[in-house]
Tab-separated table of C-alpha atoms in Angstrom:
chain	number	residue	atom	x	y	z
K	24	UNK	CA	67.291	138.351	-4.076
K	25	UNK	CA	63.374	137.042	-3.496
K	26	UNK	CA	60.933	140.163	-2.749
K	27	UNK	CA	58.759	139.424	-0.230
K	28	UNK	CA	55.196	140.350	-1.044
K	29	UNK	CA	51.700	140.558	1.073
K	30	UNK	CA	50.382	137.878	-0.708
K	31	UNK	CA	53.392	135.680	0.386
K	32	UNK	CA	52.530	136.160	3.978
K	33	UNK	CA	48.683	135.749	3.571
K	34	UNK	CA	48.576	131.880	4.876
K	35	UNK	CA	49.686	132.553	8.546
K	36	UNK	CA	48.767	136.772	9.512
K	37	UNK	CA	46.467	134.833	12.374
K	38	UNK	CA	49.771	133.543	13.076
K	39	UNK	CA	51.977	136.176	13.324
K	40	UNK	CA	49.116	138.119	14.808
K	41	UNK	CA	49.191	135.676	17.791
K	42	UNK	CA	52.685	135.992	18.486
K	43	UNK	CA	53.471	139.346	18.513
K	44	UNK	CA	50.273	140.816	20.484
K	45	UNK	CA	51.791	139.078	23.773
K	46	UNK	CA	54.757	140.626	23.362
K	47	UNK	CA	52.989	144.425	22.720
K	48	UNK	CA	50.109	144.075	25.421
K	49	UNK	CA	53.080	143.243	28.017
K	50	UNK	CA	55.357	146.082	27.259
K	51	UNK	CA	55.952	148.451	29.588
K	52	UNK	CA	56.202	151.408	26.833
K	53	UNK	CA	52.058	150.297	26.093
K	54	UNK	CA	50.020	152.675	28.124
K	55	UNK	CA	47.353	150.505	28.189
K	56	UNK	CA	47.509	147.389	31.011
K	57	UNK	CA	46.521	143.887	30.329
K	58	UNK	CA	42.540	142.947	30.924
K	59	UNK	CA	42.546	141.107	34.175
K	60	UNK	CA	39.360	139.398	32.908
K	61	UNK	CA	40.858	138.476	29.687
K	62	UNK	CA	37.845	139.478	28.067
K	63	UNK	CA	39.618	140.380	24.701
K	64	UNK	CA	41.247	136.932	24.369
K	65	UNK	CA	40.702	135.344	20.713
K	66	UNK	CA	38.467	133.190	19.896
K	67	UNK	CA	37.967	129.661	20.912
K	68	UNK	CA	39.604	130.445	24.155
K	69	UNK	CA	37.492	130.856	27.989
K	70	UNK	CA	37.335	134.257	29.283
K	71	UNK	CA	38.096	134.536	33.025
K	72	UNK	CA	34.639	135.523	35.055
K	73	UNK	CA	34.810	138.738	36.701
K	74	UNK	CA	36.702	138.460	40.099
K	75	UNK	CA	34.183	138.133	43.310
K	76	UNK	CA	34.716	140.942	45.309
K	77	UNK	CA	32.238	139.076	48.315
K	78	UNK	CA	35.172	136.441	49.837
K	79	UNK	CA	36.821	137.663	52.802
K	80	UNK	CA	40.143	139.257	52.808
K	81	UNK	CA	41.975	136.000	54.124
K	82	UNK	CA	40.206	134.239	51.342
K	83	UNK	CA	40.882	136.845	48.660
K	84	UNK	CA	44.819	136.984	49.748
K	85	UNK	CA	45.039	133.340	49.315
K	86	UNK	CA	45.549	133.428	53.443
K	87	UNK	CA	47.405	129.996	55.466
K	88	UNK	CA	50.077	130.011	52.463
K	89	UNK	CA	47.311	130.088	49.874
K	90	UNK	CA	45.342	126.882	51.675
K	91	UNK	CA	41.955	128.821	51.753
K	92	UNK	CA	39.772	129.700	48.839
K	93	UNK	CA	36.630	129.527	48.335
K	94	UNK	CA	33.822	128.434	50.703
K	95	UNK	CA	34.495	125.837	53.129
K	96	UNK	CA	34.626	122.215	51.926
K	97	UNK	CA	31.095	120.615	53.747
K	98	UNK	CA	28.894	123.350	51.943
K	99	UNK	CA	29.417	120.956	48.736
K	100	UNK	CA	28.679	117.538	50.465
K	101	UNK	CA	25.762	116.327	49.088
K	102	UNK	CA	24.352	112.344	50.119
K	103	UNK	CA	26.052	110.261	47.622
K	104	UNK	CA	29.253	112.074	49.589
K	105	UNK	CA	28.376	110.763	52.691
K	106	UNK	CA	26.801	107.464	51.651
K	107	UNK	CA	30.915	107.035	50.165
K	108	UNK	CA	32.618	107.569	52.973
K	109	UNK	CA	30.158	105.714	54.985
K	110	UNK	CA	31.064	102.642	52.678
K	111	UNK	CA	34.691	102.648	51.979
K	112	UNK	CA	35.663	104.933	54.771
K	113	UNK	CA	34.012	102.972	57.878
K	114	UNK	CA	37.031	102.497	60.073
K	115	UNK	CA	37.319	106.492	60.856
K	116	UNK	CA	33.554	106.731	60.930
K	117	UNK	CA	34.087	103.889	63.689
K	118	UNK	CA	36.249	105.910	65.451
K	119	UNK	CA	34.402	108.843	65.317
K	120	UNK	CA	31.185	107.089	67.013
K	121	UNK	CA	33.231	105.816	69.464
K	122	UNK	CA	34.387	109.625	70.360
K	123	UNK	CA	31.106	110.698	70.697
K	124	UNK	CA	30.848	107.506	72.961
K	125	UNK	CA	33.457	107.253	75.045
K	126	UNK	CA	32.771	111.389	75.643
K	127	UNK	CA	29.180	110.358	76.910
K	128	UNK	CA	30.639	107.675	79.316
K	129	UNK	CA	33.751	109.967	80.639
K	130	UNK	CA	31.533	112.833	81.829
K	131	UNK	CA	28.587	110.675	83.244
K	132	UNK	CA	31.125	108.242	85.181
K	133	UNK	CA	31.124	107.927	89.045
K	134	UNK	CA	35.297	108.540	89.031
K	135	UNK	CA	36.718	106.091	91.883
K	136	UNK	CA	37.548	107.767	95.090
K	137	UNK	CA	41.005	107.941	96.779
K	138	UNK	CA	40.565	105.724	99.006
K	139	UNK	CA	39.308	102.616	97.005
K	140	UNK	CA	41.622	100.371	94.292
K	141	UNK	CA	42.075	101.237	91.164
K	142	UNK	CA	38.943	99.960	88.878
K	143	UNK	CA	40.347	97.325	86.236
K	144	UNK	CA	38.079	95.702	83.692
K	145	UNK	CA	41.114	92.928	83.089
K	146	UNK	CA	40.752	91.951	86.843
K	147	UNK	CA	36.912	91.605	85.928
K	148	UNK	CA	37.399	89.528	83.368
K	149	UNK	CA	40.015	86.925	84.970
K	150	UNK	CA	38.577	86.771	88.476
K	151	UNK	CA	38.206	83.103	87.859
K	152	UNK	CA	41.451	82.838	86.842
K	153	UNK	CA	42.993	84.778	89.756
K	154	UNK	CA	40.849	82.323	92.037
K	155	UNK	CA	42.122	79.645	90.446
K	156	UNK	CA	46.100	80.201	90.907
K	157	UNK	CA	45.303	82.147	94.413
K	158	UNK	CA	43.971	78.232	95.726
K	159	UNK	CA	46.726	76.638	93.378
K	160	UNK	CA	50.450	78.243	94.628
K	161	UNK	CA	52.019	74.936	92.706
K	162	UNK	CA	50.090	76.128	89.341
K	163	UNK	CA	51.421	79.611	90.007
K	164	UNK	CA	54.728	78.422	89.764
K	165	UNK	CA	54.245	76.356	86.968
K	166	UNK	CA	52.615	79.864	85.176
K	167	UNK	CA	55.568	81.688	86.293
K	168	UNK	CA	58.179	79.506	85.274
K	169	UNK	CA	56.919	79.225	81.848
K	170	UNK	CA	56.580	82.685	81.724
K	171	UNK	CA	60.310	83.528	82.473
K	172	UNK	CA	61.054	80.677	79.887
K	173	UNK	CA	58.940	82.828	77.561
K	174	UNK	CA	60.692	86.250	78.424
K	175	UNK	CA	64.363	84.183	78.058
K	176	UNK	CA	63.074	83.069	74.402
K	177	UNK	CA	62.780	86.641	73.737
K	178	UNK	CA	65.813	88.061	74.983
K	179	UNK	CA	68.022	85.167	73.496
K	180	UNK	CA	66.130	85.981	70.195
K	181	UNK	CA	67.201	90.020	70.228
K	182	UNK	CA	70.969	89.341	71.564
K	183	UNK	CA	70.850	86.975	68.432
K	184	UNK	CA	69.806	89.278	65.645
K	185	UNK	CA	72.311	91.707	66.659
K	186	UNK	CA	75.691	89.664	67.739
K	187	UNK	CA	75.165	86.889	65.496
K	188	UNK	CA	72.974	88.222	62.262
K	189	UNK	CA	74.626	91.424	62.631
K	190	UNK	CA	71.342	93.208	62.817
K	191	UNK	CA	70.750	95.857	65.724
K	192	UNK	CA	67.681	97.137	65.061
K	193	UNK	CA	65.870	95.321	67.598
K	194	UNK	CA	68.841	95.519	70.705
K	195	UNK	CA	68.315	99.686	69.675
K	196	UNK	CA	64.647	99.265	70.113
K	197	UNK	CA	64.999	97.208	73.282
K	198	UNK	CA	67.353	99.787	75.023
K	199	UNK	CA	65.311	102.558	74.059
K	200	UNK	CA	62.195	101.028	75.626
K	201	UNK	CA	63.789	99.908	78.957
K	202	UNK	CA	65.093	103.335	79.044
K	203	UNK	CA	62.240	105.048	78.533
K	204	UNK	CA	60.132	102.781	80.638
K	205	UNK	CA	62.538	103.247	83.403
K	206	UNK	CA	62.088	106.900	83.285
K	207	UNK	CA	58.114	106.513	83.173
K	208	UNK	CA	58.089	104.071	86.219
K	209	UNK	CA	60.097	106.071	88.335
K	210	UNK	CA	58.176	109.467	87.663
K	211	UNK	CA	54.674	107.835	88.318
K	212	UNK	CA	55.045	104.821	90.725
K	213	UNK	CA	51.601	102.935	90.936
K	214	UNK	CA	50.510	100.957	93.890
K	215	UNK	CA	50.993	97.153	93.770
K	216	UNK	CA	47.401	95.550	92.600
K	217	UNK	CA	45.126	94.503	95.235
K	218	UNK	CA	45.372	90.611	95.523
K	219	UNK	CA	49.251	90.172	93.473
K	220	UNK	CA	50.490	86.894	93.539
K	221	UNK	CA	54.047	86.537	93.085
K	222	UNK	CA	56.495	83.654	92.881
K	223	UNK	CA	60.198	83.507	93.334
K	224	UNK	CA	60.741	81.581	89.886
K	225	UNK	CA	59.255	85.035	87.966
K	226	UNK	CA	60.883	87.567	85.724
K	227	UNK	CA	62.597	89.259	87.590
K	228	UNK	CA	63.803	85.811	89.559
K	229	UNK	CA	63.096	86.242	93.373
K	230	UNK	CA	60.179	88.480	94.057
K	231	UNK	CA	62.101	92.056	93.817
K	232	UNK	CA	60.609	94.914	92.823
K	233	UNK	CA	59.120	96.491	89.517
K	234	UNK	CA	57.662	99.191	87.439
K	235	UNK	CA	54.017	98.599	86.628
K	236	UNK	CA	53.827	100.932	84.131
K	237	UNK	CA	54.669	99.546	81.811
K	238	UNK	CA	55.013	96.264	80.665
K	239	UNK	CA	58.053	95.301	79.899
K	240	UNK	CA	57.250	91.452	78.709
K	241	UNK	CA	54.589	92.825	76.526
K	242	UNK	CA	56.634	95.546	74.311
K	243	UNK	CA	59.981	93.201	74.182
K	244	UNK	CA	57.892	90.482	72.252
K	245	UNK	CA	56.096	92.855	70.308
K	246	UNK	CA	59.796	94.229	69.216
K	247	UNK	CA	60.600	89.878	68.597
K	248	UNK	CA	57.841	89.601	66.652
K	249	UNK	CA	58.446	92.669	64.624
K	250	UNK	CA	61.613	91.244	63.568
K	251	UNK	CA	60.454	88.500	62.617
K	252	UNK	CA	57.872	89.538	60.446
K	253	UNK	CA	60.455	91.849	58.795
K	254	UNK	CA	62.742	88.858	58.303
K	255	UNK	CA	59.470	86.762	57.195
K	256	UNK	CA	59.735	84.548	59.832
K	257	UNK	CA	55.616	83.936	60.380
K	258	UNK	CA	55.116	81.131	61.912
K	259	UNK	CA	57.837	82.387	64.758
K	260	UNK	CA	56.203	85.830	64.904
K	261	UNK	CA	52.878	84.380	65.399
K	262	UNK	CA	53.790	81.706	67.627
K	263	UNK	CA	55.454	84.612	69.688
K	264	UNK	CA	52.169	87.013	69.380
K	265	UNK	CA	50.016	83.640	70.421
K	266	UNK	CA	52.138	82.878	73.481
K	267	UNK	CA	52.372	86.821	74.523
K	268	UNK	CA	48.427	86.760	74.800
K	269	UNK	CA	48.912	84.088	76.962
K	270	UNK	CA	51.132	86.225	79.115
K	271	UNK	CA	48.691	88.986	78.973
K	272	UNK	CA	46.237	86.875	80.510
K	273	UNK	CA	48.845	85.493	83.416
K	274	UNK	CA	50.128	88.689	84.094
K	275	UNK	CA	45.994	90.148	84.936
K	276	UNK	CA	45.274	87.087	86.695
K	277	UNK	CA	48.289	87.426	88.743
K	278	UNK	CA	47.517	91.281	89.650
K	279	UNK	CA	50.877	91.708	87.822
K	280	UNK	CA	49.999	94.563	85.601
K	281	UNK	CA	47.261	96.563	85.006
K	282	UNK	CA	45.528	96.012	81.651
K	283	UNK	CA	46.436	99.969	80.472
K	284	UNK	CA	50.303	98.517	81.749
K	285	UNK	CA	49.470	95.442	78.858
K	286	UNK	CA	48.135	97.612	76.264
K	287	UNK	CA	50.744	100.555	76.573
K	288	UNK	CA	53.882	97.533	76.319
K	289	UNK	CA	52.284	96.848	72.818
K	290	UNK	CA	52.147	100.205	71.775
K	291	UNK	CA	55.644	100.880	73.090
K	292	UNK	CA	56.885	98.117	70.916
K	293	UNK	CA	55.808	99.650	67.788
K	294	UNK	CA	56.725	102.577	68.740
K	295	UNK	CA	60.317	101.958	69.843
K	296	UNK	CA	61.090	99.535	66.706
K	297	UNK	CA	59.716	102.874	64.582
K	298	UNK	CA	62.360	104.714	66.124
K	299	UNK	CA	65.216	102.313	65.900
K	300	UNK	CA	64.703	101.817	62.068
K	301	UNK	CA	64.311	105.771	61.806
K	302	UNK	CA	67.786	106.056	64.017
K	303	UNK	CA	68.916	103.356	61.057
K	304	UNK	CA	68.151	105.341	58.385
K	305	UNK	CA	69.740	108.455	59.977
K	306	UNK	CA	72.404	106.397	60.173
K	307	UNK	CA	72.944	105.315	56.348
K	308	UNK	CA	72.406	108.908	55.529
K	309	UNK	CA	74.895	110.768	57.911
K	310	UNK	CA	78.795	110.605	58.786
K	311	UNK	CA	78.235	107.932	61.431
K	312	UNK	CA	77.991	105.009	59.540
K	313	UNK	CA	77.883	103.655	55.745
K	314	UNK	CA	75.228	103.123	53.175
K	315	UNK	CA	73.988	99.533	53.896
K	316	UNK	CA	74.501	100.048	57.802
K	317	UNK	CA	76.139	100.923	61.213
K	318	UNK	CA	79.854	100.753	60.726
K	319	UNK	CA	81.013	98.939	64.528
K	320	UNK	CA	84.255	97.764	63.112
K	321	UNK	CA	84.753	99.469	59.940
K	322	UNK	CA	82.938	96.719	58.033
K	323	UNK	CA	79.525	96.570	56.391
K	324	UNK	CA	76.653	95.296	58.179
K	325	UNK	CA	72.745	95.234	57.109
K	326	UNK	CA	70.458	96.192	59.309
K	327	UNK	CA	67.613	95.018	57.151
């Protein structure tokens, strides 16, 4: 049986002390509490700075879920930081300048009286086209017919993706969009723009009534174009985008929609395509579907 002497432990006394000391300091039987500032830390270890009692009660307590510590962020900003933001984040800076500009425009603008027709920038920009179509009913009818053909192209593509390709996302987004459009269009029924040029061959065919806000023509085109991009049908997507722009110019020229109807139509197409995608994801993960698609007939359908 070997005997352990004091000299046999001499190579590692520090290691033994460092292993034992934390256990002793954290033992509840010792009267002395641990040093919060770590002033007795071994050599080579940094000492903690004393707690700053000058901070506010929220900051010291880690208020708002621990999100506030120390001084505000902008206090430490430098000219170099500001220059970096201006160079590398110029788009948010541009929108910030736009915010200030339009605040000045809004608060100094002379509002349109209730007895006057609405002011529309798109109508101002298409005055010459409106005069041309007013003086040539045949040309107006031709443009309306071409626009109706384009609406048929949208409808055909969206139904094709569902019925033939088995991808319902574009169809789901379309029914979402038109339902929301019906609710909003009925809730606020805008007056027909002054100088409206209708046509019997324009969609909906027959000069029937329609909701102005928002444009279903434009939103449907955006939904179809987004689906084409998902399927990498780039040429067809660019074609639809170009035809959609021509459609918007024609709708402004005939006073068939206000500019805001068209702008919101673009946003609505993007929004409802996104919501349809989220709906598909929920069905993939939930009990109503299977891993790779919505189960319509008990089989698998690719929803990409």
